[in-house]
XYZ file of C-alpha atoms in Angstrom:
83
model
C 16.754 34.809 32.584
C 19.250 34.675 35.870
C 16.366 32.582 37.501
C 17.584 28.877 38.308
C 16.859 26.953 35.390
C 15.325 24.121 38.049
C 15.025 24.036 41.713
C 16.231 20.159 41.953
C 19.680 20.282 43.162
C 20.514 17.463 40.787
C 19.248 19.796 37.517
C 20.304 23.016 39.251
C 22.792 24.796 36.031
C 21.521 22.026 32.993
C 20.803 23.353 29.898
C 17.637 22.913 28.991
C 16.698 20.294 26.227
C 14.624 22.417 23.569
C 17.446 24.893 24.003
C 20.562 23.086 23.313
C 18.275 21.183 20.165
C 17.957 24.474 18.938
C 21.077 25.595 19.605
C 22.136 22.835 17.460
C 19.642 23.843 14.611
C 21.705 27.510 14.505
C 18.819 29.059 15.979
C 20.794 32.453 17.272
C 19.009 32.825 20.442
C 19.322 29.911 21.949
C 23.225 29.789 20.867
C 23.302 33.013 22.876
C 21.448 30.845 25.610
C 24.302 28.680 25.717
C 27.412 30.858 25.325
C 26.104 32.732 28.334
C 25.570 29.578 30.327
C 29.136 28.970 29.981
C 30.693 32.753 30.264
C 31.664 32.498 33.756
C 33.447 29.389 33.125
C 35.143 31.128 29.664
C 36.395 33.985 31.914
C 37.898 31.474 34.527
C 39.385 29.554 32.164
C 41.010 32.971 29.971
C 42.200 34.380 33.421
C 46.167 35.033 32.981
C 48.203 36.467 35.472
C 49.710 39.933 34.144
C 52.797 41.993 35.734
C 53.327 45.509 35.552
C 56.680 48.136 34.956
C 57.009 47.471 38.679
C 56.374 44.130 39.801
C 53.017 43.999 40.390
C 50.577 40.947 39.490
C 47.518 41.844 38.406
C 44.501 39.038 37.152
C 42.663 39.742 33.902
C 41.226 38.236 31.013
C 42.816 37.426 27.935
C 39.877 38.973 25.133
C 41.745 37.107 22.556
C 41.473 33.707 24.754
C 38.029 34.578 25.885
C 36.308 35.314 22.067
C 38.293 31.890 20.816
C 36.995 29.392 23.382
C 33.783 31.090 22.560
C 34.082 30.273 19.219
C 34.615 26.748 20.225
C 32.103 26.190 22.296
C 29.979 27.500 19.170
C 31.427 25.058 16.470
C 31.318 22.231 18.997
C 27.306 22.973 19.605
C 27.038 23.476 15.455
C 28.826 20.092 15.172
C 27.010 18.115 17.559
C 24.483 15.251 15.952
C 21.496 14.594 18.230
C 19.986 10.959 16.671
């Protein structure tokens, strides 16, 4: 599963057709297929900047953030018409 998905540059990180069809379909694997695709990208983008009693900054993510672009990602695959 942490194998490259393809070992042509140009494909290297895609999604895999029957997967994201499925994913599509509700099938609950290959949603999990996808939201893990995507979970490093999540984290980056719920990263927030946090300061302590004293001063200090300190990088973490936001759970909240994190589970609702998650959720997003999920309706938006749901929502998605393939013709």
């Amino acid at each position: 599963m942490n194998e490259p998905i393809s070992n042509n540059p140009d494909e290297r990180g895609l999604l895999p057709y029957p997967v994201i069809l499925a994913a599509t379909k509700g099938d609950p694997e290959a949603m999990k297929i996808v939201v893990q695709h995507y979970a490093s990208y999540i984290a980056y983008l719920s990263t927030r900047k946090v300061r302590d009693e004293y001063g200090n900054v300190y990088y973490g993510i936001d759970e909240d953030m994190r589970d609702r672009l998650q959720a997003k990602l999920m309706r938006a695959v749901l929502d998605y018409k393939i013709d």
